[in-house]
Amino acid sequence: MTSPHNHTNIVDSLNNGEQQALDALFAQYYRALVYFAIRIIKNQEEAEDIVIESFSKLWNNREKMESVQNIKGFLYLTTRNACVDHLRAQRKIRD
């Protein structure tokens, strides 16, 4: 488990645009987010795409992140919203 000091470092590094911070967050949250997305949309490939897009959105909004909890919440909320949008789009295609 990382210490609060490391949490501050990762947030600061991400805010400063350091790729290593994004890589560390990706390593920490990717698998859990994919599992979360699969539970919603029932498609692994689409879930993986959605999670990668969520990390892209995190990178684009990195200056707004204030804490690891903020980052984690952002990733889960962004992933969930993208899954809901995906399901809506699938429903429109079928209708």
mmCIF file of N, CA and C in Angstrom:
data_model
loop_
_atom_site.group_PDB
_atom_site.id
_atom_site.type_symbol
_atom_site.label_atom_id
_atom_site.label_comp_id
_atom_site.label_asym_id
_atom_site.label_seq_id
_atom_site.Cartn_x
_atom_site.Cartn_y
_atom_site.Cartn_z
ATOM 1 N N MET A 1 0.849 -1.185 0.000
ATOM 2 C CA MET A 1 0.000 0.000 0.000
ATOM 3 C C MET A 1 0.890 1.242 0.000
ATOM 4 N N THR A 2 0.491 2.254 -0.720
ATOM 5 C CA THR A 2 1.293 3.468 -0.784
ATOM 6 C C THR A 2 0.981 4.366 0.398
ATOM 7 N N SER A 3 1.960 5.126 0.810
ATOM 8 C CA SER A 3 1.771 6.032 1.940
ATOM 9 C C SER A 3 1.111 7.324 1.472
ATOM 10 N N PRO A 4 0.547 8.100 2.418
ATOM 11 C CA PRO A 4 -0.042 9.384 2.036
ATOM 12 C C PRO A 4 0.946 10.293 1.330
ATOM 13 N N HIS A 5 2.238 10.198 1.710
ATOM 14 C CA HIS A 5 3.255 11.012 1.050
ATOM 15 C C HIS A 5 3.352 10.638 -0.431
ATOM 16 N N ASN A 6 3.332 9.342 -0.728
ATOM 17 C CA ASN A 6 3.372 8.896 -2.120
ATOM 18 C C ASN A 6 2.122 9.339 -2.865
ATOM 19 N N HIS A 7 0.981 9.365 -2.190
ATOM 20 C CA HIS A 7 -0.249 9.841 -2.817
ATOM 21 C C HIS A 7 -0.087 11.286 -3.259
ATOM 22 N N THR A 8 0.507 12.107 -2.394
ATOM 23 C CA THR A 8 0.735 13.511 -2.736
ATOM 24 C C THR A 8 1.673 13.606 -3.928
ATOM 25 N N ASN A 9 2.708 12.792 -3.926
ATOM 26 C CA ASN A 9 3.671 12.812 -5.030
ATOM 27 C C ASN A 9 3.003 12.428 -6.346
ATOM 28 N N ILE A 10 2.160 11.424 -6.338
ATOM 29 C CA ILE A 10 1.542 10.985 -7.581
ATOM 30 C C ILE A 10 0.568 12.046 -8.100
ATOM 31 N N VAL A 11 -0.138 12.704 -7.214
ATOM 32 C CA VAL A 11 -1.061 13.771 -7.618
ATOM 33 C C VAL A 11 -0.264 14.939 -8.188
ATOM 34 N N ASP A 12 0.796 15.338 -7.487
ATOM 35 C CA ASP A 12 1.640 16.433 -7.973
ATOM 36 C C ASP A 12 2.278 16.078 -9.314
ATOM 37 N N SER A 13 2.760 14.864 -9.433
ATOM 38 C CA SER A 13 3.389 14.430 -10.682
ATOM 39 C C SER A 13 2.384 14.432 -11.832
ATOM 40 N N LEU A 14 1.187 13.950 -11.554
ATOM 41 C CA LEU A 14 0.151 13.953 -12.584
ATOM 42 C C LEU A 14 -0.183 15.391 -12.977
ATOM 43 N N ASN A 15 -0.359 16.250 -11.996
ATOM 44 C CA ASN A 15 -0.664 17.657 -12.275
ATOM 45 C C ASN A 15 0.422 18.316 -13.118
ATOM 46 N N ASN A 16 1.663 17.872 -12.934
ATOM 47 C CA ASN A 16 2.795 18.428 -13.672
ATOM 48 C C ASN A 16 2.985 17.770 -15.040
ATOM 49 N N GLY A 17 2.093 16.840 -15.382
ATOM 50 C CA GLY A 17 2.158 16.213 -16.704
ATOM 51 C C GLY A 17 3.207 15.133 -16.849
ATOM 52 N N GLU A 18 3.572 14.507 -15.745
ATOM 53 C CA GLU A 18 4.577 13.452 -15.797
ATOM 54 C C GLU A 18 3.908 12.121 -16.158
ATOM 55 N N GLN A 19 4.329 11.555 -17.272
ATOM 56 C CA GLN A 19 3.764 10.306 -17.803
ATOM 57 C C GLN A 19 3.856 9.163 -16.792
ATOM 58 N N GLN A 20 4.929 9.136 -15.976
ATOM 59 C CA GLN A 20 5.109 8.055 -15.004
ATOM 60 C C GLN A 20 3.953 8.007 -14.010
ATOM 61 N N ALA A 21 3.400 9.158 -13.669
ATOM 62 C CA ALA A 21 2.272 9.193 -12.733
ATOM 63 C C ALA A 21 1.052 8.524 -13.362
ATOM 64 N N LEU A 22 0.797 8.827 -14.626
ATOM 65 C CA LEU A 22 -0.324 8.193 -15.321
ATOM 66 C C LEU A 22 -0.083 6.688 -15.422
ATOM 67 N N ASP A 23 1.136 6.301 -15.729
ATOM 68 C CA ASP A 23 1.475 4.873 -15.822
ATOM 69 C C ASP A 23 1.227 4.162 -14.486
ATOM 70 N N ALA A 24 1.593 4.802 -13.388
ATOM 71 C CA ALA A 24 1.392 4.204 -12.065
ATOM 72 C C ALA A 24 -0.095 4.065 -11.755
ATOM 73 N N LEU A 25 -0.867 5.088 -12.074
ATOM 74 C CA LEU A 25 -2.314 5.019 -11.851
ATOM 75 C C LEU A 25 -2.951 3.962 -12.741
ATOM 76 N N PHE A 26 -2.487 3.871 -13.977
ATOM 77 C CA PHE A 26 -2.978 2.854 -14.905
ATOM 78 C C PHE A 26 -2.718 1.463 -14.331
ATOM 79 N N ALA A 27 -1.510 1.235 -13.861
ATOM 80 C CA ALA A 27 -1.152 -0.066 -13.277
ATOM 81 C C ALA A 27 -2.010 -0.383 -12.059
ATOM 82 N N GLN A 28 -2.336 0.651 -11.290
ATOM 83 C CA GLN A 28 -3.098 0.434 -10.058
ATOM 84 C C GLN A 28 -4.585 0.191 -10.328
ATOM 85 N N TYR A 29 -5.180 0.885 -11.293
ATOM 86 C CA TYR A 29 -6.641 0.874 -11.438
ATOM 87 C C TYR A 29 -7.180 0.192 -12.691
ATOM 88 N N TYR A 30 -6.352 -0.064 -13.682
ATOM 89 C CA TYR A 30 -6.857 -0.571 -14.965
ATOM 90 C C TYR A 30 -7.690 -1.845 -14.818
ATOM 91 N N ARG A 31 -7.148 -2.853 -14.196
ATOM 92 C CA ARG A 31 -7.845 -4.146 -14.109
ATOM 93 C C ARG A 31 -9.190 -4.029 -13.388
ATOM 94 N N ALA A 32 -9.199 -3.312 -12.275
ATOM 95 C CA ALA A 32 -10.442 -3.141 -11.510
ATOM 96 C C ALA A 32 -11.475 -2.369 -12.317
ATOM 97 N N LEU A 33 -11.026 -1.356 -13.055
ATOM 98 C CA LEU A 33 -11.957 -0.583 -13.877
ATOM 99 C C LEU A 33 -12.515 -1.410 -15.028
ATOM 100 N N VAL A 34 -11.685 -2.237 -15.639
ATOM 101 C CA VAL A 34 -12.172 -3.104 -16.716
ATOM 102 C C VAL A 34 -13.214 -4.069 -16.158
ATOM 103 N N TYR A 35 -12.927 -4.656 -15.015
ATOM 104 C CA TYR A 35 -13.890 -5.559 -14.384
ATOM 105 C C TYR A 35 -15.201 -4.823 -14.095
ATOM 106 N N PHE A 36 -15.097 -3.625 -13.564
ATOM 107 C CA PHE A 36 -16.259 -2.783 -13.275
ATOM 108 C C PHE A 36 -17.074 -2.536 -14.549
ATOM 109 N N ALA A 37 -16.393 -2.179 -15.622
ATOM 110 C CA ALA A 37 -17.073 -1.898 -16.893
ATOM 111 C C ALA A 37 -17.702 -3.160 -17.483
ATOM 112 N N ILE A 38 -17.010 -4.276 -17.392
ATOM 113 C CA ILE A 38 -17.561 -5.540 -17.911
ATOM 114 C C ILE A 38 -18.857 -5.889 -17.187
ATOM 115 N N ARG A 39 -18.897 -5.642 -15.899
ATOM 116 C CA ARG A 39 -20.108 -5.935 -15.127
ATOM 117 C C ARG A 39 -21.292 -5.116 -15.630
ATOM 118 N N ILE A 40 -21.028 -3.949 -16.192
ATOM 119 C CA ILE A 40 -22.096 -3.087 -16.680
ATOM 120 C C ILE A 40 -22.478 -3.424 -18.113
ATOM 121 N N ILE A 41 -21.482 -3.538 -18.998
ATOM 122 C CA ILE A 41 -21.804 -3.673 -20.431
ATOM 123 C C ILE A 41 -21.656 -5.087 -20.982
ATOM 124 N N LYS A 42 -21.072 -5.990 -20.210
ATOM 125 C CA LYS A 42 -20.977 -7.408 -20.589
ATOM 126 C C LYS A 42 -20.162 -7.651 -21.861
ATOM 127 N N ASN A 43 -19.146 -6.811 -22.112
ATOM 128 C CA ASN A 43 -18.304 -6.973 -23.294
ATOM 129 C C ASN A 43 -16.888 -6.535 -22.934
ATOM 130 N N GLN A 44 -15.954 -7.474 -22.929
ATOM 131 C CA GLN A 44 -14.606 -7.177 -22.468
ATOM 132 C C GLN A 44 -13.885 -6.182 -23.382
ATOM 133 N N GLU A 45 -13.940 -6.376 -24.682
ATOM 134 C CA GLU A 45 -13.233 -5.458 -25.592
ATOM 135 C C GLU A 45 -13.743 -4.033 -25.451
ATOM 136 N N GLU A 46 -15.057 -3.864 -25.424
ATOM 137 C CA GLU A 46 -15.638 -2.531 -25.259
ATOM 138 C C GLU A 46 -15.277 -1.955 -23.892
ATOM 139 N N ALA A 47 -15.276 -2.797 -22.878
ATOM 140 C CA ALA A 47 -14.915 -2.345 -21.531
ATOM 141 C C ALA A 47 -13.473 -1.842 -21.509
ATOM 142 N N GLU A 48 -12.568 -2.573 -22.135
ATOM 143 C CA GLU A 48 -11.171 -2.146 -22.190
ATOM 144 C C GLU A 48 -11.040 -0.812 -22.921
ATOM 145 N N ASP A 49 -11.746 -0.650 -24.027
ATOM 146 C CA ASP A 49 -11.717 0.619 -24.767
ATOM 147 C C ASP A 49 -12.234 1.772 -23.910
ATOM 148 N N ILE A 50 -13.317 1.522 -23.200
ATOM 149 C CA ILE A 50 -13.906 2.556 -22.347
ATOM 150 C C ILE A 50 -12.933 2.963 -21.249
ATOM 151 N N VAL A 51 -12.278 2.001 -20.638
ATOM 152 C CA VAL A 51 -11.343 2.308 -19.552
ATOM 153 C C VAL A 51 -10.142 3.087 -20.090
ATOM 154 N N ILE A 52 -9.640 2.712 -21.231
ATOM 155 C CA ILE A 52 -8.519 3.457 -21.820
ATOM 156 C C ILE A 52 -8.946 4.894 -22.115
ATOM 157 N N GLU A 53 -10.152 5.061 -22.610
ATOM 158 C CA GLU A 53 -10.665 6.406 -22.859
ATOM 159 C C GLU A 53 -10.815 7.184 -21.545
ATOM 160 N N SER A 54 -11.191 6.510 -20.472
ATOM 161 C CA SER A 54 -11.295 7.168 -19.166
ATOM 162 C C SER A 54 -9.936 7.680 -18.706
ATOM 163 N N PHE A 55 -8.883 6.903 -18.937
ATOM 164 C CA PHE A 55 -7.544 7.366 -18.587
ATOM 165 C C PHE A 55 -7.118 8.536 -19.463
ATOM 166 N N SER A 56 -7.523 8.528 -20.712
ATOM 167 C CA SER A 56 -7.248 9.659 -21.596
ATOM 168 C C SER A 56 -7.929 10.924 -21.075
ATOM 169 N N LYS A 57 -9.169 10.788 -20.622
ATOM 170 C CA LYS A 57 -9.893 11.935 -20.053
ATOM 171 C C LYS A 57 -9.223 12.401 -18.761
ATOM 172 N N LEU A 58 -8.729 11.456 -17.966
ATOM 173 C CA LEU A 58 -7.996 11.831 -16.760
ATOM 174 C C LEU A 58 -6.782 12.675 -17.134
ATOM 175 N N TRP A 59 -6.039 12.236 -18.126
ATOM 176 C CA TRP A 59 -4.850 12.966 -18.552
ATOM 177 C C TRP A 59 -5.222 14.384 -19.008
ATOM 178 N N ASN A 60 -6.304 14.484 -19.758
ATOM 179 C CA ASN A 60 -6.740 15.793 -20.258
ATOM 180 C C ASN A 60 -7.237 16.713 -19.148
ATOM 181 N N ASN A 61 -7.635 16.142 -18.011
ATOM 182 C CA ASN A 61 -8.140 16.926 -16.875
ATOM 183 C C ASN A 61 -7.207 16.862 -15.672
ATOM 184 N N ARG A 62 -5.968 16.491 -15.878
ATOM 185 C CA ARG A 62 -5.034 16.215 -14.774
ATOM 186 C C ARG A 62 -4.808 17.400 -13.842
ATOM 187 N N GLU A 63 -4.861 18.620 -14.367
ATOM 188 C CA GLU A 63 -4.602 19.783 -13.517
ATOM 189 C C GLU A 63 -5.694 19.988 -12.471
ATOM 190 N N LYS A 64 -6.858 19.396 -12.680
ATOM 191 C CA LYS A 64 -7.989 19.557 -11.765
ATOM 192 C C LYS A 64 -7.968 18.557 -10.608
ATOM 193 N N MET A 65 -7.092 17.570 -10.682
ATOM 194 C CA MET A 65 -7.070 16.516 -9.675
ATOM 195 C C MET A 65 -6.353 16.992 -8.422
ATOM 196 N N GLU A 66 -7.003 16.772 -7.281
ATOM 197 C CA GLU A 66 -6.466 17.265 -6.016
ATOM 198 C C GLU A 66 -6.008 16.164 -5.073
ATOM 199 N N SER A 67 -6.500 14.943 -5.277
ATOM 200 C CA SER A 67 -6.143 13.845 -4.381
ATOM 201 C C SER A 67 -6.308 12.527 -5.120
ATOM 202 N N VAL A 68 -5.739 11.474 -4.546
ATOM 203 C CA VAL A 68 -5.892 10.146 -5.139
ATOM 204 C C VAL A 68 -7.367 9.737 -5.120
ATOM 205 N N GLN A 69 -8.080 10.102 -4.057
ATOM 206 C CA GLN A 69 -9.508 9.787 -3.988
ATOM 207 C C GLN A 69 -10.258 10.503 -5.115
ATOM 208 N N ASN A 70 -9.869 11.721 -5.391
ATOM 209 C CA ASN A 70 -10.456 12.497 -6.487
ATOM 210 C C ASN A 70 -10.184 11.808 -7.824
ATOM 211 N N ILE A 71 -8.970 11.323 -8.010
ATOM 212 C CA ILE A 71 -8.588 10.629 -9.239
ATOM 213 C C ILE A 71 -9.375 9.329 -9.377
ATOM 214 N N LYS A 72 -9.425 8.553 -8.306
ATOM 215 C CA LYS A 72 -10.147 7.279 -8.334
ATOM 216 C C LYS A 72 -11.630 7.514 -8.631
ATOM 217 N N GLY A 73 -12.223 8.477 -7.970
ATOM 218 C CA GLY A 73 -13.629 8.799 -8.213
ATOM 219 C C GLY A 73 -13.858 9.241 -9.639
ATOM 220 N N PHE A 74 -12.964 10.069 -10.157
ATOM 221 C CA PHE A 74 -13.066 10.523 -11.543
ATOM 222 C C PHE A 74 -13.033 9.335 -12.500
ATOM 223 N N LEU A 75 -12.096 8.423 -12.292
ATOM 224 C CA LEU A 75 -11.974 7.265 -13.183
ATOM 225 C C LEU A 75 -13.222 6.382 -13.147
ATOM 226 N N TYR A 76 -13.723 6.112 -11.957
ATOM 227 C CA TYR A 76 -14.911 5.259 -11.850
ATOM 228 C C TYR A 76 -16.149 5.954 -12.413
ATOM 229 N N LEU A 77 -16.305 7.221 -12.126
ATOM 230 C CA LEU A 77 -17.469 7.951 -12.637
ATOM 231 C C LEU A 77 -17.418 8.078 -14.157
ATOM 232 N N THR A 78 -16.257 8.394 -14.680
ATOM 233 C CA THR A 78 -16.090 8.520 -16.128
ATOM 234 C C THR A 78 -16.341 7.178 -16.809
ATOM 235 N N THR A 79 -15.835 6.115 -16.229
ATOM 236 C CA THR A 79 -16.045 4.774 -16.788
ATOM 237 C C THR A 79 -17.521 4.398 -16.740
ATOM 238 N N ARG A 80 -18.158 4.634 -15.609
ATOM 239 C CA ARG A 80 -19.582 4.312 -15.486
ATOM 240 C C ARG A 80 -20.411 5.090 -16.498
ATOM 241 N N ASN A 81 -20.157 6.381 -16.611
ATOM 242 C CA ASN A 81 -20.918 7.206 -17.549
ATOM 243 C C ASN A 81 -20.709 6.751 -18.992
ATOM 244 N N ALA A 82 -19.483 6.383 -19.334
ATOM 245 C CA ALA A 82 -19.210 5.892 -20.687
ATOM 246 C C ALA A 82 -19.918 4.561 -20.932
ATOM 247 N N CYS A 83 -20.002 3.723 -19.914
ATOM 248 C CA CYS A 83 -20.728 2.449 -20.051
ATOM 249 C C CYS A 83 -22.215 2.703 -20.277
ATOM 250 N N VAL A 84 -22.775 3.626 -19.538
ATOM 251 C CA VAL A 84 -24.195 3.970 -19.708
ATOM 252 C C VAL A 84 -24.430 4.524 -21.105
ATOM 253 N N ASP A 85 -23.546 5.400 -21.557
ATOM 254 C CA ASP A 85 -23.662 5.937 -22.923
ATOM 255 C C ASP A 85 -23.566 4.826 -23.955
ATOM 256 N N HIS A 86 -22.672 3.882 -23.725
ATOM 257 C CA HIS A 86 -22.517 2.745 -24.634
ATOM 258 C C HIS A 86 -23.810 1.920 -24.699
ATOM 259 N N LEU A 87 -24.392 1.652 -23.529
ATOM 260 C CA LEU A 87 -25.644 0.881 -23.502
ATOM 261 C C LEU A 87 -26.773 1.631 -24.206
ATOM 262 N N ARG A 88 -26.828 2.936 -24.023
ATOM 263 C CA ARG A 88 -27.850 3.745 -24.714
ATOM 264 C C ARG A 88 -27.665 3.679 -26.222
ATOM 265 N N ALA A 89 -26.437 3.770 -26.667
ATOM 266 C CA ALA A 89 -26.155 3.706 -28.102
ATOM 267 C C ALA A 89 -26.526 2.334 -28.656
ATOM 268 N N GLN A 90 -26.231 1.287 -27.914
ATOM 269 C CA GLN A 90 -26.597 -0.064 -28.346
ATOM 270 C C GLN A 90 -28.105 -0.224 -28.439
ATOM 271 N N ARG A 91 -28.814 0.352 -27.488
ATOM 272 C CA ARG A 91 -30.271 0.285 -27.478
ATOM 273 C C ARG A 91 -30.849 1.020 -28.694
ATOM 274 N N LYS A 92 -30.265 2.162 -29.046
ATOM 275 C CA LYS A 92 -30.732 2.926 -30.219
ATOM 276 C C LYS A 92 -30.511 2.136 -31.495
ATOM 277 N N ILE A 93 -29.384 1.447 -31.580
ATOM 278 C CA ILE A 93 -29.072 0.646 -32.770
ATOM 279 C C ILE A 93 -30.094 -0.483 -32.920
ATOM 280 N N ARG A 94 -30.464 -1.100 -31.824
ATOM 281 C CA ARG A 94 -31.422 -2.216 -31.860
ATOM 282 C C ARG A 94 -32.840 -1.753 -32.164
ATOM 283 N N ASP A 95 -33.184 -0.538 -31.733
ATOM 284 C CA ASP A 95 -34.557 -0.040 -31.917
ATOM 285 C C ASP A 95 -34.820 0.503 -33.291
#
